[in-house]
JSON list of C-alpha atoms in Angstrom, two decimals:
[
{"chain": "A", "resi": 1, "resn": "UNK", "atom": "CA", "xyz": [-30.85, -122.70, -142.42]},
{"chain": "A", "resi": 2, "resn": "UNK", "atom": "CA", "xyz": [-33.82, -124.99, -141.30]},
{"chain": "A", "resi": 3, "resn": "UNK", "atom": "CA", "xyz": [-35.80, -125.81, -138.59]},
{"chain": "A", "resi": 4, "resn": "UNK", "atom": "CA", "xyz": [-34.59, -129.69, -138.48]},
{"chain": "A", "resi": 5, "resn": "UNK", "atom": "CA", "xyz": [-32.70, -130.83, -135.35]},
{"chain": "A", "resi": 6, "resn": "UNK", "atom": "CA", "xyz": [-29.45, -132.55, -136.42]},
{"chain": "A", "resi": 7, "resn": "UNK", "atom": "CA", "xyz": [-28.77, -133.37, -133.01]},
{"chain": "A", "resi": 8, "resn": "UNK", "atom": "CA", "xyz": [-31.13, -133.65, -129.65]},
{"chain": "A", "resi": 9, "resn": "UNK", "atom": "CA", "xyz": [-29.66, -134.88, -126.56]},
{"chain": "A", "resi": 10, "resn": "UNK", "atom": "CA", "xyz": [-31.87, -135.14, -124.20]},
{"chain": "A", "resi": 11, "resn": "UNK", "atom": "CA", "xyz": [-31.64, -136.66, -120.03]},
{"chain": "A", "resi": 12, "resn": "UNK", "atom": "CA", "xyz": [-28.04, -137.87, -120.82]},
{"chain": "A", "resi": 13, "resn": "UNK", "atom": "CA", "xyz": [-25.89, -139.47, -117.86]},
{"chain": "A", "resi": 14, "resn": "UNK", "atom": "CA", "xyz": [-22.56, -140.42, -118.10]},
{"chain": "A", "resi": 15, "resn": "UNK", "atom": "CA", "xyz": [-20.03, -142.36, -115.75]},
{"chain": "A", "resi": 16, "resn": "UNK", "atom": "CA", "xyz": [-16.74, -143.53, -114.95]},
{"chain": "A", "resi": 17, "resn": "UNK", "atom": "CA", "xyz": [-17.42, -146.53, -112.97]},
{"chain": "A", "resi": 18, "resn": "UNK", "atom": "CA", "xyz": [-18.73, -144.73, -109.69]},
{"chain": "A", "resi": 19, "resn": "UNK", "atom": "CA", "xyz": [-18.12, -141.41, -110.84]},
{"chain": "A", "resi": 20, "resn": "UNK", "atom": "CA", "xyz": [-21.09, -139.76, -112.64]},
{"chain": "A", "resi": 21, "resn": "UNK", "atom": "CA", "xyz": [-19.73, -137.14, -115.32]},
{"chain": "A", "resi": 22, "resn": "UNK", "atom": "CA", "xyz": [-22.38, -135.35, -116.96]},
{"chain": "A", "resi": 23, "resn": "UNK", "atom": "CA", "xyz": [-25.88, -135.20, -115.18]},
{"chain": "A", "resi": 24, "resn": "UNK", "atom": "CA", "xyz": [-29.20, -135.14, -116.79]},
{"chain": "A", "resi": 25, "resn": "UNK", "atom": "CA", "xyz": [-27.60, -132.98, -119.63]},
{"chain": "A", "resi": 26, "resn": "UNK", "atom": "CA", "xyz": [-30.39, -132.11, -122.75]},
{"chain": "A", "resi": 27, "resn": "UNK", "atom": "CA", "xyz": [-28.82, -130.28, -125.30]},
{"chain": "A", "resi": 28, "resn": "UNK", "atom": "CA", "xyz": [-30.33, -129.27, -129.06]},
{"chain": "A", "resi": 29, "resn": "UNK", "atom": "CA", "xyz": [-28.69, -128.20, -132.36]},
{"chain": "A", "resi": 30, "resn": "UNK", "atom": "CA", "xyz": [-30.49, -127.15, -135.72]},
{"chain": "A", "resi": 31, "resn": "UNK", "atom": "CA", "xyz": [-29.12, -127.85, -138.86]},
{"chain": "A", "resi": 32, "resn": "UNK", "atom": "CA", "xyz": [-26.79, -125.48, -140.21]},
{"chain": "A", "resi": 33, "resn": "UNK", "atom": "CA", "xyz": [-26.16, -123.84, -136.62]},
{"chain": "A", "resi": 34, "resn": "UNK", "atom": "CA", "xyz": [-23.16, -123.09, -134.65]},
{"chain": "A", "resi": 35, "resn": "UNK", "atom": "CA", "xyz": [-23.43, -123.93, -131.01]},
{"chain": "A", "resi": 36, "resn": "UNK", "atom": "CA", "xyz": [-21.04, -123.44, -128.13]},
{"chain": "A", "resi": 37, "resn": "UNK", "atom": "CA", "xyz": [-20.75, -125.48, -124.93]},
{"chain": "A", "resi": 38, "resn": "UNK", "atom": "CA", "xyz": [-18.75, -123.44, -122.88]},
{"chain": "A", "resi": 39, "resn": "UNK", "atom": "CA", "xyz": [-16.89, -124.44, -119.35]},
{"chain": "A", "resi": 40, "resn": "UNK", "atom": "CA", "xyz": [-14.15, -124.77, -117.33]},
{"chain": "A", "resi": 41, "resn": "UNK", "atom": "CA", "xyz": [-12.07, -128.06, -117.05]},
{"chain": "A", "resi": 42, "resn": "UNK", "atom": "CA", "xyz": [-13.46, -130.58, -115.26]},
{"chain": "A", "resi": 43, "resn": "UNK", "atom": "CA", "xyz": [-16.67, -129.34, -116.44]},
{"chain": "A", "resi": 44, "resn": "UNK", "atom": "CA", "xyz": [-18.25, -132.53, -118.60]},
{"chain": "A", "resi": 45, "resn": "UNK", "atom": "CA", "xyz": [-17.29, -130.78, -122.32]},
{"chain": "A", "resi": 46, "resn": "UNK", "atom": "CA", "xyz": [-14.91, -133.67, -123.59]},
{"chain": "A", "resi": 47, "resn": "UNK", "atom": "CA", "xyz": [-16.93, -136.61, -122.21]},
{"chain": "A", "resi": 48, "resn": "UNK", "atom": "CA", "xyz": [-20.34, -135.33, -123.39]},
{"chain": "A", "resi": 49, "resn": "UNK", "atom": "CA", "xyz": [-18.66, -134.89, -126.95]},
{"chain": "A", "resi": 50, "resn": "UNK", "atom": "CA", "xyz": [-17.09, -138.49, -126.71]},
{"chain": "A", "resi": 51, "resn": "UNK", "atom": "CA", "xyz": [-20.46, -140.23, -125.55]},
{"chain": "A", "resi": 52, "resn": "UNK", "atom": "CA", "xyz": [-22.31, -138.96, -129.01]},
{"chain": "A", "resi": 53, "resn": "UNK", "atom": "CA", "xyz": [-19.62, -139.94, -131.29]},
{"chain": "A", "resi": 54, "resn": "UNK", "atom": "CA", "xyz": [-19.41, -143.25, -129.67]},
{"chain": "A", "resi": 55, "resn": "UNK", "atom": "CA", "xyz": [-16.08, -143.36, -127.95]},
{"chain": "A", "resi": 56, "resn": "UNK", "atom": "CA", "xyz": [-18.24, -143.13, -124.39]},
{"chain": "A", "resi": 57, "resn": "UNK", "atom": "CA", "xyz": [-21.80, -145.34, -123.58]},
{"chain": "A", "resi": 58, "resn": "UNK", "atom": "CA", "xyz": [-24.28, -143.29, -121.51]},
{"chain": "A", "resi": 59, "resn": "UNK", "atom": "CA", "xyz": [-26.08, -144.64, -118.09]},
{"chain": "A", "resi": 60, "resn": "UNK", "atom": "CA", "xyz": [-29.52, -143.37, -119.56]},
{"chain": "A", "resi": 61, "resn": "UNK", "atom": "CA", "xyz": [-30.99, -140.72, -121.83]},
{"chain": "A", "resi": 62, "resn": "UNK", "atom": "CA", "xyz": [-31.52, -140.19, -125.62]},
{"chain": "A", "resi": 63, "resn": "UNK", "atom": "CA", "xyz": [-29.10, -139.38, -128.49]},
{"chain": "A", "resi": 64, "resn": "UNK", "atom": "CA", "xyz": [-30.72, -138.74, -131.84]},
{"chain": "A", "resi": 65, "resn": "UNK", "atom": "CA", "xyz": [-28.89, -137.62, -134.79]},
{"chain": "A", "resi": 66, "resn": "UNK", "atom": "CA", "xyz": [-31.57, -136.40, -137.53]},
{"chain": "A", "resi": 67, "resn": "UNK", "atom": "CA", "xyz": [-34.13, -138.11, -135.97]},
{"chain": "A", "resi": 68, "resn": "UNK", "atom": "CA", "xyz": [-32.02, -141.69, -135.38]},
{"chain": "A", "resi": 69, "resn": "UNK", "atom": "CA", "xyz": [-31.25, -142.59, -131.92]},
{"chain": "A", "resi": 70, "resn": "UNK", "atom": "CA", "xyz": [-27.38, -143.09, -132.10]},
{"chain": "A", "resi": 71, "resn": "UNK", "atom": "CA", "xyz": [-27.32, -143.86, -128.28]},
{"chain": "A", "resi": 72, "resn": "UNK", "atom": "CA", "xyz": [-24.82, -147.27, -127.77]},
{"chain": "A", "resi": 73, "resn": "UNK", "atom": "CA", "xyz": [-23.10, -147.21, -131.22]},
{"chain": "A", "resi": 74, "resn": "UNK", "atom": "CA", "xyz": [-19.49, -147.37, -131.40]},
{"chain": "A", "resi": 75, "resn": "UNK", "atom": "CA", "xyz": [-17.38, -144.25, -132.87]},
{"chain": "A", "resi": 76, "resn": "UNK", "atom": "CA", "xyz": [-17.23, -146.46, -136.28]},
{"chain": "A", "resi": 77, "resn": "UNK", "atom": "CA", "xyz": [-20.76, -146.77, -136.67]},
{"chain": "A", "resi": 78, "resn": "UNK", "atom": "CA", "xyz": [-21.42, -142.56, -135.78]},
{"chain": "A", "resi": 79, "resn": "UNK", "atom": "CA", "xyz": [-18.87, -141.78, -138.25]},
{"chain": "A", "resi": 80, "resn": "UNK", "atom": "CA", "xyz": [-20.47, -143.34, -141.56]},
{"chain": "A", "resi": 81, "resn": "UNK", "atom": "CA", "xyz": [-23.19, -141.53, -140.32]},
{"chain": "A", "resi": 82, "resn": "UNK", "atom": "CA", "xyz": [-22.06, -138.20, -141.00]},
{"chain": "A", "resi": 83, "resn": "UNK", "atom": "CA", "xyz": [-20.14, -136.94, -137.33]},
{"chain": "A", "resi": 84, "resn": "UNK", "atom": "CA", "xyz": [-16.90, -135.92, -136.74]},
{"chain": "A", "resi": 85, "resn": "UNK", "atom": "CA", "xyz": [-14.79, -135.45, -134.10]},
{"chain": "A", "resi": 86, "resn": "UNK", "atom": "CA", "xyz": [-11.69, -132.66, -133.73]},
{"chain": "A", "resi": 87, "resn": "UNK", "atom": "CA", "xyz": [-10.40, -134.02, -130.96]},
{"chain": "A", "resi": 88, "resn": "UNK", "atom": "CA", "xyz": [-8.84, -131.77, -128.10]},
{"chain": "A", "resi": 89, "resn": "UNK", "atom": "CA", "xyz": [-4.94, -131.89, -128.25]},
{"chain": "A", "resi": 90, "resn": "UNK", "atom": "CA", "xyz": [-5.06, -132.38, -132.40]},
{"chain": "A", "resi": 91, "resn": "UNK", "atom": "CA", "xyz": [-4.43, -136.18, -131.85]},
{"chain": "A", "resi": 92, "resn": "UNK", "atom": "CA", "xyz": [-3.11, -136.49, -135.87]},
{"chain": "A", "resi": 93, "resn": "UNK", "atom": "CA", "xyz": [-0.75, -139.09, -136.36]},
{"chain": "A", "resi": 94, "resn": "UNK", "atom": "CA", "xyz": [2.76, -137.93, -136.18]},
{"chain": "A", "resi": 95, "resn": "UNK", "atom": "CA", "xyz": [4.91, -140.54, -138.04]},
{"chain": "A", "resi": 96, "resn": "UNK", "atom": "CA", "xyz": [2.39, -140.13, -141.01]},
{"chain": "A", "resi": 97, "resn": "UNK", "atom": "CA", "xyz": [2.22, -137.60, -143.97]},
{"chain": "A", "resi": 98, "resn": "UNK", "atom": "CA", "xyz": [-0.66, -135.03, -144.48]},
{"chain": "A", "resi": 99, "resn": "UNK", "atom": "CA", "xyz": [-1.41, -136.81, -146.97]},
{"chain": "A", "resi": 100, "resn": "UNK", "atom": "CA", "xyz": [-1.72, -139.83, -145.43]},
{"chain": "A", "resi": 101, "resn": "UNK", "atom": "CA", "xyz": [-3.42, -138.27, -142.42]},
{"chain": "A", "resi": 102, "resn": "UNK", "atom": "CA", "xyz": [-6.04, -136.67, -144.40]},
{"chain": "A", "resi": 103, "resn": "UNK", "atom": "CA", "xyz": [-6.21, -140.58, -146.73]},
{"chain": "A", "resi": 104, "resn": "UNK", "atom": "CA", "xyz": [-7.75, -142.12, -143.21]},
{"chain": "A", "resi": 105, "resn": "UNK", "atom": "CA", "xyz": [-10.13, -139.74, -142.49]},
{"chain": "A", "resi": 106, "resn": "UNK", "atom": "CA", "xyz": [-11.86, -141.14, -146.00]},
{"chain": "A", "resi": 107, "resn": "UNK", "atom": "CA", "xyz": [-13.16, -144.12, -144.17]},
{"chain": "A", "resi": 108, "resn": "UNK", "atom": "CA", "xyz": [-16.40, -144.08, -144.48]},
{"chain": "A", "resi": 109, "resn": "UNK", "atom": "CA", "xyz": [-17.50, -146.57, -147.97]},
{"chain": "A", "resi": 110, "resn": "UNK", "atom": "CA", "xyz": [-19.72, -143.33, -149.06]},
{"chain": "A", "resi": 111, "resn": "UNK", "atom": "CA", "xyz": [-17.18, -141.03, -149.42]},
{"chain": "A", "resi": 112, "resn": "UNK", "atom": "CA", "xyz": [-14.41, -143.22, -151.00]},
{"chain": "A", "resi": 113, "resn": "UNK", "atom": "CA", "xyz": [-15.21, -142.40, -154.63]},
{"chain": "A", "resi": 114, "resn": "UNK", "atom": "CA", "xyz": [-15.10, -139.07, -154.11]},
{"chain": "A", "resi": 115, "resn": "UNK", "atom": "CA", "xyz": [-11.36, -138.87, -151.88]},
{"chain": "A", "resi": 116, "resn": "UNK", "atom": "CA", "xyz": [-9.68, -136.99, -154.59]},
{"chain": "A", "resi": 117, "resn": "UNK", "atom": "CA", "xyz": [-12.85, -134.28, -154.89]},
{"chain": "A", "resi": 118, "resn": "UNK", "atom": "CA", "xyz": [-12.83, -133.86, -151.21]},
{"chain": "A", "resi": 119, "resn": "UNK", "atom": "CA", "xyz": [-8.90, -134.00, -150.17]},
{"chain": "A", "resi": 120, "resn": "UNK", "atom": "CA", "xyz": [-9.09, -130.99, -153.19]},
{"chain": "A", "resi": 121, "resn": "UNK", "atom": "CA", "xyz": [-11.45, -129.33, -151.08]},
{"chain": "A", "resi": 122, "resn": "UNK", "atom": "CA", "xyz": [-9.44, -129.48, -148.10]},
{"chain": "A", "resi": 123, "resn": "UNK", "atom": "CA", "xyz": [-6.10, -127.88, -149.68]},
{"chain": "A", "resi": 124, "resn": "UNK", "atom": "CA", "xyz": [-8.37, -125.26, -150.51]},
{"chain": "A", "resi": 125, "resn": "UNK", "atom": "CA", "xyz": [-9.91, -124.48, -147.11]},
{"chain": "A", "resi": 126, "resn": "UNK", "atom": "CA", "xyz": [-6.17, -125.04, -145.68]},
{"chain": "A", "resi": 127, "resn": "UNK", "atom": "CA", "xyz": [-3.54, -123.97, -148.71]},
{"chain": "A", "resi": 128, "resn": "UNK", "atom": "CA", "xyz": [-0.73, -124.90, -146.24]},
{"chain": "A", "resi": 129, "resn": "UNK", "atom": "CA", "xyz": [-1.76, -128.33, -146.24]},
{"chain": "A", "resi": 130, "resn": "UNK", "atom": "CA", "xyz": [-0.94, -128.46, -149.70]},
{"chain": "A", "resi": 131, "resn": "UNK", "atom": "CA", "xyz": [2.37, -127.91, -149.95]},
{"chain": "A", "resi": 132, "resn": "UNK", "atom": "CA", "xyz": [3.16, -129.81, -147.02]},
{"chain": "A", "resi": 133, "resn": "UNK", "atom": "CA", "xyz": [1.42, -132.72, -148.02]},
{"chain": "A", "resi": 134, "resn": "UNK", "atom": "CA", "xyz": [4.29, -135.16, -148.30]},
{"chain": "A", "resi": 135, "resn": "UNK", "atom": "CA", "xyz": [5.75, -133.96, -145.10]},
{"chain": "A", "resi": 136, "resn": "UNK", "atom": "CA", "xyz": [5.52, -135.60, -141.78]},
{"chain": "A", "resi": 137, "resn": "UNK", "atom": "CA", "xyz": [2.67, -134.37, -139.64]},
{"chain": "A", "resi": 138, "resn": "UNK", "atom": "CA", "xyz": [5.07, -134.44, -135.87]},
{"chain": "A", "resi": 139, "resn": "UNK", "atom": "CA", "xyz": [7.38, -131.79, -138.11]},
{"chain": "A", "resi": 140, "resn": "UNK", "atom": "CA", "xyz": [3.94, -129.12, -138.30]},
{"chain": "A", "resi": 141, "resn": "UNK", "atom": "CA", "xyz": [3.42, -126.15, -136.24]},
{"chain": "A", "resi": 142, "resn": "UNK", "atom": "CA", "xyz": [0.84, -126.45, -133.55]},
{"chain": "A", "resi": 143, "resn": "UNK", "atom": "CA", "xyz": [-1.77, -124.31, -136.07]},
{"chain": "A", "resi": 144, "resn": "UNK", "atom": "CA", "xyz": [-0.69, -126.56, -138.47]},
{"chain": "A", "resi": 145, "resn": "UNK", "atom": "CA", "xyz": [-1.25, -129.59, -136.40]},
{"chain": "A", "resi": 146, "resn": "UNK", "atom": "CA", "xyz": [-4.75, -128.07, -135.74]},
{"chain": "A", "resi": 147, "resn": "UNK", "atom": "CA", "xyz": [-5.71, -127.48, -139.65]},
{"chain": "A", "resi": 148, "resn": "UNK", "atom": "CA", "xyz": [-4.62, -130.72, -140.53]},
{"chain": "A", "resi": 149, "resn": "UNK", "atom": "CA", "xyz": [-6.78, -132.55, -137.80]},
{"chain": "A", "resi": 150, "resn": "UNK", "atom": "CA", "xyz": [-10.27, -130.04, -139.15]},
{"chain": "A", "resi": 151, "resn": "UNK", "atom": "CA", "xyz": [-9.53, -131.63, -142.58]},
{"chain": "A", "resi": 152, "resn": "UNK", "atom": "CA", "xyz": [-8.96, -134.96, -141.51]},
{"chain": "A", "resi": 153, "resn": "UNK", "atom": "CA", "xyz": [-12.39, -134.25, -139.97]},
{"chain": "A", "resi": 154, "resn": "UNK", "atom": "CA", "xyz": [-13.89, -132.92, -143.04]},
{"chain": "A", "resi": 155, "resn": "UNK", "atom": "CA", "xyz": [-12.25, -135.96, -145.21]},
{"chain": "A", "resi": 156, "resn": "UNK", "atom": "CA", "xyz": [-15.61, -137.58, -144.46]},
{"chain": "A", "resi": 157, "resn": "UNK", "atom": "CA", "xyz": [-18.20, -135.50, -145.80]},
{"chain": "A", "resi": 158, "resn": "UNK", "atom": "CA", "xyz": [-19.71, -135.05, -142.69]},
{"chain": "A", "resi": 159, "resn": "UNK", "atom": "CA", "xyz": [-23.03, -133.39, -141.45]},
{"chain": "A", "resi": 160, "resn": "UNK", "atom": "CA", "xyz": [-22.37, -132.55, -137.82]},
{"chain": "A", "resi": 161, "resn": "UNK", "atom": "CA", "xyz": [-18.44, -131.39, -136.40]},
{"chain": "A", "resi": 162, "resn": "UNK", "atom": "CA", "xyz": [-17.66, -131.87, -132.85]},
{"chain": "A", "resi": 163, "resn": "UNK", "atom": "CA", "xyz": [-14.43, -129.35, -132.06]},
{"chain": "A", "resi": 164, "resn": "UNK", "atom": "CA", "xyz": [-13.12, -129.74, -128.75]},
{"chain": "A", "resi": 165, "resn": "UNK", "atom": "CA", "xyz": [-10.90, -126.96, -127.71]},
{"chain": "A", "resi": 166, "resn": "UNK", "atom": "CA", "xyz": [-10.08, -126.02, -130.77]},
{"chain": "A", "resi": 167, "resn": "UNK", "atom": "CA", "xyz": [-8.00, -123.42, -129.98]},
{"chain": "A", "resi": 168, "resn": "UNK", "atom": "CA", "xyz": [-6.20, -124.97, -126.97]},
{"chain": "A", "resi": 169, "resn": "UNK", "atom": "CA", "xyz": [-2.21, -123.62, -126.87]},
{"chain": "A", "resi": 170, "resn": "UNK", "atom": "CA", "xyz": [-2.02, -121.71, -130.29]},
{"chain": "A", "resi": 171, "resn": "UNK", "atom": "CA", "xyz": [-1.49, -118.28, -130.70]},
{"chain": "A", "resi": 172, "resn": "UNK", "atom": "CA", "xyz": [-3.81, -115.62, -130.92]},
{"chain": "A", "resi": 173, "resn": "UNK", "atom": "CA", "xyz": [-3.16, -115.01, -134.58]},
{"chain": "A", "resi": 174, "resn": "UNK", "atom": "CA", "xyz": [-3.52, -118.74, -135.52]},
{"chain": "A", "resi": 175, "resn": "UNK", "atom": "CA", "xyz": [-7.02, -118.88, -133.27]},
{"chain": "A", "resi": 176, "resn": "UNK", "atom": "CA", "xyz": [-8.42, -115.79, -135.54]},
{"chain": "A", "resi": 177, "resn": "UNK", "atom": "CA", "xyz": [-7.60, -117.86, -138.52]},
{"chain": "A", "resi": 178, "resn": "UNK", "atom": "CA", "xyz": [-8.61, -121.58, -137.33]},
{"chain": "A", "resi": 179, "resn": "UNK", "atom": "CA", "xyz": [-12.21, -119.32, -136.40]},
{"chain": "A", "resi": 180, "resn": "UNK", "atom": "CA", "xyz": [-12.25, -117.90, -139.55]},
{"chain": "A", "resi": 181, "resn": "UNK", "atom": "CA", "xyz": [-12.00, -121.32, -141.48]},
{"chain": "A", "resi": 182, "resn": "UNK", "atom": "CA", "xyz": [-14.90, -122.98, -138.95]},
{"chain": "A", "resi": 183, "resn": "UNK", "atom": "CA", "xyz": [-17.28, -119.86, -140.48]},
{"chain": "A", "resi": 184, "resn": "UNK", "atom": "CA", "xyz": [-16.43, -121.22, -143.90]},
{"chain": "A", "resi": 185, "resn": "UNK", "atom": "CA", "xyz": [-17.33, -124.91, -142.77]},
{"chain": "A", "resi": 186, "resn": "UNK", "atom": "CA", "xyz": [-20.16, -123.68, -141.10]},
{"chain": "A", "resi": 187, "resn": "UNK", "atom": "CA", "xyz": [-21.36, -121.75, -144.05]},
{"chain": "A", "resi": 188, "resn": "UNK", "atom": "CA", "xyz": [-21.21, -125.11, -146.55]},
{"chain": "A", "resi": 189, "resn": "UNK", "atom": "CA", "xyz": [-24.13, -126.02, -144.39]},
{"chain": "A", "resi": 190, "resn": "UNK", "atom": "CA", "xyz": [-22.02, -128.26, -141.39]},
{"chain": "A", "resi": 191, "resn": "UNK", "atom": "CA", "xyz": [-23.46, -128.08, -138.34]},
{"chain": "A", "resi": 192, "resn": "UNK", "atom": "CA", "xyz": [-21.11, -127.73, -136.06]},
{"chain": "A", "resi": 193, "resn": "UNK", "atom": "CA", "xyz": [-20.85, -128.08, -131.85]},
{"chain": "A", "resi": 194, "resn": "UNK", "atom": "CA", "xyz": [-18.10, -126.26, -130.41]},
{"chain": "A", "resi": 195, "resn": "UNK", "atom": "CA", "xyz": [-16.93, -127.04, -127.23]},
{"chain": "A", "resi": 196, "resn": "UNK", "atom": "CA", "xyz": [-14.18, -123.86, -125.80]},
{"chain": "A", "resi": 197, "resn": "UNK", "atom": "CA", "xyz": [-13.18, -122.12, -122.27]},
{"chain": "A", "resi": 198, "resn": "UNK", "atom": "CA", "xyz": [-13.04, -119.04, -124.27]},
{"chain": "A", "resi": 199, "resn": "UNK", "atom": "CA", "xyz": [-16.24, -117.20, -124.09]},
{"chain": "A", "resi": 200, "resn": "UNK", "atom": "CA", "xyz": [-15.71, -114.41, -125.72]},
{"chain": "A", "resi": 201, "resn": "UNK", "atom": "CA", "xyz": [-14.54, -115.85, -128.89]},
{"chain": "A", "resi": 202, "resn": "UNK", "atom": "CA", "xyz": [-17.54, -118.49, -128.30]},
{"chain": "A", "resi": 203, "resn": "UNK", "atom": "CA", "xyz": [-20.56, -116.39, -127.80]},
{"chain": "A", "resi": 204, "resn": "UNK", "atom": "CA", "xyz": [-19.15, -114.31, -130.87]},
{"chain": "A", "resi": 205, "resn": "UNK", "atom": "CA", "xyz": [-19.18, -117.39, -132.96]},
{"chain": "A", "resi": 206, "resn": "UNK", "atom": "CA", "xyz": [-22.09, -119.39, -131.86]},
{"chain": "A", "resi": 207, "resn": "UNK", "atom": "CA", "xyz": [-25.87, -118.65, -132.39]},
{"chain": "A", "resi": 208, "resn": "UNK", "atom": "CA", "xyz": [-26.34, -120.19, -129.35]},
{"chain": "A", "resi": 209, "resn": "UNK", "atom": "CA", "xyz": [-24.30, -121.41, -126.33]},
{"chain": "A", "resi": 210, "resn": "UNK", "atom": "CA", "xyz": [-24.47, -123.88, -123.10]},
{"chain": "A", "resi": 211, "resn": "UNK", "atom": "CA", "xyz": [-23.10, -123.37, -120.17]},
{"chain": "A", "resi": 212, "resn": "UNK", "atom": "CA", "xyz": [-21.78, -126.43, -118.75]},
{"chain": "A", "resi": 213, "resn": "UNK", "atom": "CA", "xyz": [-20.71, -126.68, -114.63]},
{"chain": "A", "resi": 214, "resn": "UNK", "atom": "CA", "xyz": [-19.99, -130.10, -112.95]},
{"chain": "A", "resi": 215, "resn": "UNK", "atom": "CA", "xyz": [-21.62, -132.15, -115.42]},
{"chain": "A", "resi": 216, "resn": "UNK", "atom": "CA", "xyz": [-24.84, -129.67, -115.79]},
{"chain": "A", "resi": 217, "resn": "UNK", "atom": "CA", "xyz": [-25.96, -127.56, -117.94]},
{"chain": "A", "resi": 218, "resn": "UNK", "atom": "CA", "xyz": [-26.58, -124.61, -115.67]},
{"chain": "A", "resi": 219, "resn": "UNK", "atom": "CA", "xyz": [-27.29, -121.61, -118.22]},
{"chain": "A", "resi": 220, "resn": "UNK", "atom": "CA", "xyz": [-28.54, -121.42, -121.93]},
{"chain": "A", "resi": 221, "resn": "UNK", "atom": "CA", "xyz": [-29.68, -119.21, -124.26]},
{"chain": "A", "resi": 222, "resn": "UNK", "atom": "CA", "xyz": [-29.08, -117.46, -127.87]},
{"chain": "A", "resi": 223, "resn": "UNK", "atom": "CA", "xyz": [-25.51, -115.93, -127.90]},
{"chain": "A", "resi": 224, "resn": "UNK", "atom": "CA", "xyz": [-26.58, -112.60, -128.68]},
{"chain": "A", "resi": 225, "resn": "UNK", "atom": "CA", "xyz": [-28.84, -112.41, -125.43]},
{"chain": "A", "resi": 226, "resn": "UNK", "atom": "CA", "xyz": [-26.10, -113.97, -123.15]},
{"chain": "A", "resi": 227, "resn": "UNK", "atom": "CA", "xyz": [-23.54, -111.30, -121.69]},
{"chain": "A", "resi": 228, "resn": "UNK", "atom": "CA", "xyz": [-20.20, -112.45, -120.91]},
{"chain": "A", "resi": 229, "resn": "UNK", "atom": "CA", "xyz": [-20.64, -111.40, -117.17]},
{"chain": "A", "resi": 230, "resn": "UNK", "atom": "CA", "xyz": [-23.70, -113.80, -117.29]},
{"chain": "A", "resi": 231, "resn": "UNK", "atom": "CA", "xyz": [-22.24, -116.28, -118.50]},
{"chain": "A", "resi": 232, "resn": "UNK", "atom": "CA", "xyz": [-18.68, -115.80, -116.47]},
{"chain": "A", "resi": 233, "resn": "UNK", "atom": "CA", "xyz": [-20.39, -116.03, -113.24]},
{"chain": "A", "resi": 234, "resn": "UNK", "atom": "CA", "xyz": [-22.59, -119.47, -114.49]},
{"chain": "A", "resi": 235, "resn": "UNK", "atom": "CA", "xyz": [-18.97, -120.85, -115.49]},
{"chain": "A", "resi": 236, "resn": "UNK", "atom": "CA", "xyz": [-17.18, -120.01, -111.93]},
{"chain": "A", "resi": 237, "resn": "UNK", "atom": "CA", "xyz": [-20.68, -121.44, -110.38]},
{"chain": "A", "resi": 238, "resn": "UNK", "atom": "CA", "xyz": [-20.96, -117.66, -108.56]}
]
């Protein structure tokens, strides 16, 4: 663990045309940490994720990502830079192989000399993956699905993981496991910003944890110090 921010967003605003999605949201991570965001639907998780890997441009406010203002790039320009994205809903691409699934997530020129290494690493964090490596990804289970989308992720070497809703329509048994394989991540020294409904599971993962309502940030704090009445009653807005 160290003291250096890997990501500080600070005074973000976000719209859709007239609609303003995330207000005046300031959020910080240290590297090595795992931090929740936790909130309802509706709540701003998704679109604050999707304006610092690129995919959204903010009205105003500062993205840095170790120390670079990222702010206005495009996903392809965040992604050489080390983030990653697990989209919500697993998003792989169905009429491709694992294989070929986890191939694209090599993109970035850094990282290209070293596929093999890395795609190794992956079958080790996910075994399953493996042996279904030649197989269609549309013809894996939804856990599967979900694995396969973390390693596409990871195919890129990178420093900071987005998850959103990670562990949205699998069963309970499959959510231990996925949780279990985002300590090991998390333990290689990935920083990693998770964005779930479930608090429990969230505050037991996190070291520290957001509380997003409407757009804004309405409760923070370490984990440990946040009880899940607390933090229930800052997600209903009670």
């Amino acid at each position: 663990m160290t003291d250096r921010f890997a990501l500080r967003v600070e005074g973000l605003n976000v719209h859709y045309g007239d609609f303003q999605a995330i207000w005046n949201v300031s959020i910080e991570l240290l590297e090595g940490r795992l931090v929740s965001i936790i909130g309802a639907n509706g709540s701003g998780k998704s679109t604050l994720l999707n304006t610092i890997t690129g995919l959204l441009t903010p009205s105003s406010g500062s993205i840095e990502f170790f120390g670079k203002k990222i702010n206005g790039l495009a996903a392809f320009e965040t992604m050489p830079l080390g983030i990653s994205l697990v989209p919500e809903g697993r998003r792989v691409f169905p009429r491709l192989t694992v294989y070929e699934n986890l191939f694209i997530g090599s993109y970035p020129p850094r990282v290209r000399s070293r596929r093999d290494k890395v795609m190794g690493e992956v079958y080790e964090l996910f075994p399953v993956l493996e042996g279904r490596h030649d197989q269609m990804a549309n013809t894996l289970s939804g856990g599967e699905q979900q694995m396969l989308a973390i390693g596409r992720a990871l195919m890129s070497e990178p420093k900071l993981m987005l998850f959103d809703e990670v562990s949205l329509g699998l069963a309970p048994l499959v959510i231990k496991d996925i949780y279990r394989r985002l300590e090991q991540i998390n333990v290689k020294g990935i920083t990693i910003l998770l964005v779930e409904q479930d608090v429990k599971r969230s505050l037991k993962a996190a070291s520290f944890a957001y509380i997003l309502l409407e757009g804004k940030v309405v409760l923070q704090g370490k984990a440990s110090s946040l009880n899940e009445e607390q933090v229930k009653k800052a997600y209903f807005g009670i």
